[in-house]
Coordinates of C-alpha atoms and ligand atoms in Angstrom, one line a residue:
M1 CA 64.1 95.4 -100.3
S2 CA 61.4 92.8 -100.8
A3 CA 59.1 93.2 -103.8
I4 CA 56.2 91.8 -101.8
S5 CA 56.0 91.6 -98.1
V6 CA 52.9 90.1 -96.5
H7 CA 52.3 89.9 -92.8
D8 CA 49.4 88.1 -91.1
L9 CA 47.3 88.8 -94.1
T10 CA 43.7 87.6 -93.4
R11 CA 40.4 87.7 -95.2
R12 CA 37.1 86.6 -93.7
F13 CA 33.8 86.2 -95.5
G14 CA 31.3 86.2 -92.7
D15 CA 32.5 83.5 -90.3
F16 CA 34.5 81.8 -92.9
V17 CA 38.3 82.5 -92.9
A18 CA 39.4 82.3 -96.6
V19 CA 43.0 83.6 -96.0
D20 CA 44.4 83.0 -92.5
R21 CA 47.4 85.0 -91.3
L22 CA 49.6 84.6 -94.4
T23 CA 53.1 85.8 -93.9
F24 CA 55.9 85.7 -96.5
E25 CA 58.3 87.8 -98.5
V26 CA 59.0 87.8 -102.2
R27 CA 62.4 89.1 -103.5
E28 CA 62.8 91.4 -106.5
G29 CA 63.0 89.4 -109.7
E30 CA 61.8 86.2 -108.0
I31 CA 59.3 83.8 -109.6
F32 CA 57.2 82.9 -106.6
G33 CA 54.7 80.1 -107.0
F34 CA 51.4 79.7 -105.2
L35 CA 50.2 76.1 -105.0
G36 CA 47.1 74.9 -103.3
S37 CA 43.9 72.9 -103.8
N38 CA 40.7 74.5 -105.1
G39 CA 39.4 76.9 -102.5
A40 CA 42.7 77.1 -100.7
G41 CA 42.6 80.9 -100.7
K42 CA 45.1 81.7 -103.5
S43 CA 43.0 84.1 -105.6
T44 CA 41.6 85.8 -102.5
A45 CA 45.2 86.5 -101.2
I46 CA 46.2 87.8 -104.7
R47 CA 43.2 90.1 -104.9
M48 CA 44.2 91.6 -101.6
M49 CA 47.8 92.0 -102.7
C50 CA 46.6 93.7 -105.8
G51 CA 44.5 96.2 -103.9
L52 CA 41.2 94.8 -105.3
L53 CA 39.9 93.3 -102.1
K54 CA 40.2 94.8 -98.6
P55 CA 42.0 92.6 -96.0
S56 CA 40.2 91.8 -92.8
G57 CA 43.5 91.9 -91.0
G58 CA 47.3 92.0 -91.5
T59 CA 49.3 93.9 -94.0
A60 CA 50.7 93.6 -97.5
T61 CA 53.4 95.8 -98.9
V62 CA 53.8 95.6 -102.7
G63 CA 56.5 97.6 -104.4
G64 CA 57.1 99.5 -101.2
I65 CA 53.5 100.6 -100.9
D66 CA 51.1 99.5 -98.2
V67 CA 48.1 98.1 -100.0
G68 CA 45.7 98.9 -97.1
R69 CA 46.8 102.6 -97.2
D70 CA 47.1 103.1 -100.9
P71 CA 45.4 100.4 -103.0
E72 CA 45.3 102.7 -106.1
G73 CA 49.1 103.3 -105.8
V74 CA 49.6 99.6 -105.8
K75 CA 47.3 99.0 -108.8
R76 CA 49.4 101.5 -110.9
R77 CA 52.6 99.6 -110.2
I78 CA 51.5 96.1 -110.8
G79 CA 50.3 93.8 -113.6
Y80 CA 47.4 91.5 -112.8
M81 CA 46.1 88.6 -114.9
S82 CA 43.0 87.4 -113.2
Q83 CA 41.9 83.7 -113.1
R84 CA 38.7 84.4 -114.9
F85 CA 40.1 85.9 -117.9
S86 CA 40.4 89.6 -118.4
L87 CA 40.4 90.0 -122.2
Y88 CA 37.6 91.6 -124.1
E89 CA 36.2 88.7 -126.2
R90 CA 34.6 90.9 -128.8
L91 CA 37.6 93.1 -129.4
T92 CA 40.5 92.1 -131.6
V93 CA 44.0 91.5 -130.4
D94 CA 45.0 95.0 -131.4
Q95 CA 41.9 96.6 -129.8
N96 CA 42.5 94.7 -126.6
I97 CA 46.0 96.1 -126.4
R98 CA 44.8 99.6 -127.1
F99 CA 42.1 99.3 -124.6
F100 CA 44.5 98.2 -121.8
A101 CA 46.9 100.9 -122.9
G102 CA 44.1 103.4 -122.3
I103 CA 43.4 102.0 -118.8
Y104 CA 47.1 102.2 -117.9
G105 CA 47.3 105.7 -119.4
L106 CA 50.1 105.0 -121.9
R107 CA 51.2 107.9 -124.0
R108 CA 50.8 107.5 -127.7
D109 CA 54.5 107.1 -128.5
R110 CA 55.0 104.6 -125.7
L111 CA 51.9 102.7 -126.8
E112 CA 53.3 102.1 -130.2
T113 CA 56.6 100.7 -128.8
R114 CA 54.7 98.6 -126.2
R115 CA 52.1 97.4 -128.7
R116 CA 54.9 96.1 -131.0
F117 CA 56.6 94.5 -128.0
V118 CA 53.5 92.6 -126.9
L119 CA 52.7 91.4 -130.4
E120 CA 56.2 90.1 -130.8
M121 CA 56.4 88.6 -127.4
S122 CA 53.2 86.8 -127.8
G123 CA 53.8 85.8 -131.4
L124 CA 50.6 87.5 -132.4
Q125 CA 51.9 89.8 -135.2
S126 CA 49.9 88.2 -137.9
R127 CA 46.8 87.9 -135.8
E128 CA 46.3 91.5 -134.8
H129 CA 42.8 91.6 -136.3
V130 CA 41.6 88.3 -134.9
R131 CA 38.9 88.7 -132.2
A132 CA 40.1 87.5 -128.8
A133 CA 37.2 85.1 -128.7
D134 CA 38.6 83.3 -131.8
L135 CA 42.1 82.8 -130.5
A136 CA 43.2 79.4 -129.3
G137 CA 43.9 79.0 -125.6
G138 CA 47.7 79.4 -125.7
W139 CA 47.5 82.7 -127.8
R140 CA 44.8 84.1 -125.4
Q141 CA 47.0 83.5 -122.4
R142 CA 49.9 85.2 -124.0
L143 CA 47.8 88.1 -125.1
G144 CA 46.5 88.3 -121.5
L145 CA 50.0 88.4 -120.2
G146 CA 51.0 91.0 -122.8
C147 CA 48.1 93.2 -121.7
A148 CA 49.0 92.8 -118.1
I149 CA 52.6 94.0 -118.7
L150 CA 51.9 96.8 -121.2
H151 CA 52.8 99.5 -118.7
E152 CA 56.0 97.6 -117.7
P153 CA 55.1 97.0 -114.1
P154 CA 57.9 95.7 -111.9
I155 CA 55.6 93.2 -110.2
V156 CA 53.2 90.9 -111.9
F157 CA 50.5 88.7 -110.4
L158 CA 49.3 85.8 -112.6
D159 CA 46.4 83.8 -111.3
E160 CA 46.4 80.4 -113.0
P161 CA 47.6 81.8 -116.3
T162 CA 48.0 78.3 -117.9
G163 CA 44.7 76.7 -116.8
G164 CA 43.4 74.5 -119.6
V165 CA 46.3 75.3 -121.9
D166 CA 48.1 72.5 -123.8
P167 CA 51.6 71.4 -122.8
V168 CA 53.5 73.1 -125.7
S169 CA 51.7 76.4 -125.1
R170 CA 52.4 76.1 -121.3
R171 CA 56.0 75.7 -122.0
E172 CA 56.1 78.8 -124.2
F173 CA 54.2 80.7 -121.6
W174 CA 56.8 79.8 -119.0
R175 CA 59.6 81.0 -121.3
L176 CA 57.9 84.4 -121.2
I177 CA 57.7 84.3 -117.4
D178 CA 61.4 83.3 -117.2
G179 CA 62.2 86.2 -119.6
L180 CA 60.3 88.7 -117.3
S181 CA 62.2 87.4 -114.3
A182 CA 65.5 87.7 -116.0
R183 CA 64.7 91.3 -116.6
G184 CA 64.2 91.8 -112.9
V185 CA 60.4 91.6 -112.9
T186 CA 58.9 89.9 -109.8
V187 CA 56.3 87.3 -110.7
L188 CA 53.8 85.7 -108.3
V189 CA 52.0 82.9 -110.1
T190 CA 49.5 80.3 -109.2
T191 CA 49.2 76.9 -110.9
H192 CA 47.7 73.5 -110.4
Y193 CA 50.4 72.0 -112.6
L194 CA 53.1 70.8 -110.3
D195 CA 55.6 70.5 -113.1
E196 CA 55.3 74.3 -113.5
A197 CA 56.3 74.8 -109.9
E198 CA 59.8 73.5 -110.8
H199 CA 60.2 76.8 -112.8
C200 CA 59.6 78.8 -109.7
H201 CA 62.5 80.0 -107.5
R202 CA 60.4 79.3 -104.5
V203 CA 56.9 78.0 -103.9
A204 CA 54.4 78.5 -101.1
I205 CA 51.8 75.7 -100.5
I206 CA 48.6 77.2 -99.3
H207 CA 46.1 74.9 -97.5
G208 CA 42.9 76.0 -95.9
G209 CA 43.9 79.7 -96.2
R210 CA 47.2 79.0 -94.3
L211 CA 50.8 78.8 -95.4
A212 CA 51.5 75.1 -95.1
A213 CA 55.0 75.1 -96.6
L214 CA 57.5 77.5 -98.2
G215 CA 60.8 77.0 -99.9
T216 CA 62.5 75.9 -103.1
T217 CA 61.2 72.7 -104.6
A218 CA 64.4 71.0 -103.5
E219 CA 63.9 72.2 -99.9
L220 CA 60.3 71.0 -99.9
K221 CA 61.4 67.6 -101.1
R222 CA 64.0 67.4 -98.4
A223 CA 61.1 67.5 -95.9
F224 CA 60.9 63.9 -96.7
H225 CA 64.2 63.3 -95.2
G226 CA 64.5 60.0 -93.2
R227 CA 61.5 58.5 -95.0
T228 CA 61.5 56.4 -98.1
I229 CA 59.1 56.4 -101.0
I230 CA 58.7 53.0 -102.6
E231 CA 57.0 52.9 -106.0
V232 CA 55.1 49.8 -106.6
H233 CA 53.9 48.5 -110.0
A234 CA 51.5 45.6 -109.3
G235 CA 48.9 43.7 -111.2
R236 CA 46.2 44.7 -108.7
P237 CA 47.0 48.2 -107.4
V238 CA 43.9 48.4 -105.2
D239 CA 44.7 45.2 -103.4
A240 CA 48.3 46.3 -103.2
M241 CA 47.3 49.5 -101.5
R242 CA 45.1 47.7 -99.0
L243 CA 48.0 45.3 -98.0
L244 CA 50.4 48.2 -97.8
D245 CA 48.0 50.3 -95.6
D246 CA 48.0 47.4 -93.1
M247 CA 51.8 47.4 -92.7
P248 CA 52.9 49.2 -89.5
D249 CA 55.9 50.8 -91.2
V250 CA 53.9 52.2 -94.0
E251 CA 52.8 55.8 -93.2
K252 CA 50.6 56.2 -96.1
T253 CA 49.9 55.3 -99.7
S254 CA 48.8 57.2 -102.8
V255 CA 48.1 56.4 -106.4
F256 CA 50.6 57.8 -108.9
G257 CA 49.4 57.1 -112.5
T258 CA 49.5 53.3 -112.7
A259 CA 51.7 52.9 -109.7
V260 CA 51.3 53.1 -106.0
H261 CA 53.6 55.2 -103.8
A262 CA 54.1 54.0 -100.2
V263 CA 55.8 56.4 -97.7
V264 CA 57.8 54.2 -95.4
S265 CA 59.8 54.8 -92.2
M266 CA 62.6 52.4 -93.2
K267 CA 65.8 52.4 -95.1
P268 CA 65.3 51.9 -98.9
G269 CA 66.7 48.4 -99.2
E270 CA 64.9 47.0 -96.2
A271 CA 61.6 48.8 -97.3
A272 CA 61.8 47.3 -100.8
R273 CA 62.4 43.8 -99.4
T274 CA 59.7 43.9 -96.8
I275 CA 57.1 45.3 -99.1
R276 CA 57.8 42.8 -101.8
E277 CA 57.4 40.0 -99.3
R278 CA 54.2 41.4 -97.9
L279 CA 52.6 41.9 -101.4
E280 CA 53.7 38.5 -102.8
G281 CA 52.6 36.8 -99.5
G282 CA 49.2 38.5 -99.9
G283 CA 48.9 37.1 -103.5
V284 CA 49.6 40.3 -105.4
A285 CA 52.0 39.9 -108.3
V286 CA 54.6 42.7 -108.3
T287 CA 55.8 43.8 -111.7
R288 CA 58.3 46.4 -110.5
L289 CA 59.2 47.9 -107.2
G290 CA 61.8 50.2 -105.8
P291 CA 62.7 53.5 -104.0
V292 CA 62.1 56.7 -105.9
E293 CA 62.9 60.4 -105.2
P294 CA 59.9 62.3 -103.8
S295 CA 58.2 64.2 -106.5
L296 CA 56.6 67.6 -105.8
E297 CA 53.3 65.8 -106.0
D298 CA 54.4 63.6 -103.1
V299 CA 55.3 66.7 -101.1
F300 CA 52.1 68.5 -102.0
L301 CA 49.9 65.5 -100.9
D302 CA 52.0 65.1 -97.7
V303 CA 51.7 68.8 -96.8
A304 CA 48.0 68.9 -97.5
E305 CA 47.4 65.8 -95.4
R306 CA 49.4 67.1 -92.4
A307 CA 47.8 70.5 -92.5
T308 CA 44.4 68.8 -92.4
Q309 CA 45.2 66.6 -89.4
Ligands
LIG401 N1 33.3 86.9 -102.3 C1 33.3 85.8 -101.6 N2 32.3 85.5 -100.7 C2 32.3 84.3 -100.0 N3 33.3 83.4 -100.0 C3 34.3 83.6 -100.9 C4 34.4 84.8 -101.7 N4 35.5 84.7 -102.5 C5 36.1 83.5 -102.2 N5 35.3 82.8 -101.2 C6 35.7 81.5 -100.6 O1 37.0 81.6 -100.2 C7 37.7 80.4 -100.4 C8 39.0 80.6 -101.1 O2 38.7 80.9 -102.5 P1 39.8 81.3 -103.5 O3 39.1 81.6 -104.8 O4 40.7 82.3 -103.0 O5 40.5 79.9 -103.7 P2 41.6 79.5 -104.7 O6 42.8 78.9 -103.9 O7 41.9 80.6 -105.6 O8 40.9 78.3 -105.5 P3 41.1 77.8 -107.0 O9 42.3 76.9 -107.1 O10 39.8 77.0 -107.2 O11 41.1 79.0 -107.9 C9 36.7 79.5 -101.1 O12 36.1 78.6 -100.2 C10 35.7 80.4 -101.7 O13 34.4 79.8 -101.8
LIG402 MG1 41.8 80.8 -107.6

């Protein structure tokens, strides 16, 4: 059975369609990533799946329960970490845990076990009496996750849990997510960090409220099949881009750090040769140039661009 099953899920705000007929399934124990630009509709979709926002159309079944029919039933069976953070700033770590334990109706004996588990998992044992407001970003996120899973829900929704968190803390946070998944917990997580998507078993790219692509990162990269990406390091990247954009075989160009990526409908060897000739002929000095594997960022930009057309 799927842990989450969404069919034609739609949400309108007035005339505006924020989530547009989303359809997908998430397997039990899967880490399912939600990628999409700001305003793509990720949080709105999650709030509907969590029973916090009424769909305008379509259905979502979470843990076997139809959200439209029994939103309260769904809420009891899931963990949810909202994008705008859900800890109580003025409460200490310990008080936050006890507060959420109260919300979830944990019995006293279970509370003690779970409290210890969350403190240990988040590495906050020595910080029990620190106020949430005084915790550094990484600790806060781990406490937030801990509070969201106090009642051991089989399905967890994490809406941008690592936003604004440093790379080391992000890595630690993902270890916790991997651990949950290994224990059979289903995790639906949104992120703007494309490197994090590589931790997901599958990712859905949401664009303009619609599902624009769905698959493993390897599958999404394979969508580039038949096309070549040439990475160009040149003295004058802006001029290089202009020259490349004028070439008939160049589908599009984008900036990647200090390099330019050109998507070309040619074989790698031929593409590299043609592009070098064109750039040098146009007076742009090429430092380094060659075919590269598509990154998830290439895929993301490509999908977003196609969906807009
Ligand atoms: N309550 C609301 N009333 C009107 N419009 C809303 C409401 N909630 C969300 N929207 C709009 O719906 C669209 C989707 O918003 P949503 O927050 O779901 O995007 P998101 O993908 O989570 O973006 P981000 O990456 O910035 O978190 C946005 O255009 C937003 O302004
Ligand atoms: Mg959001």
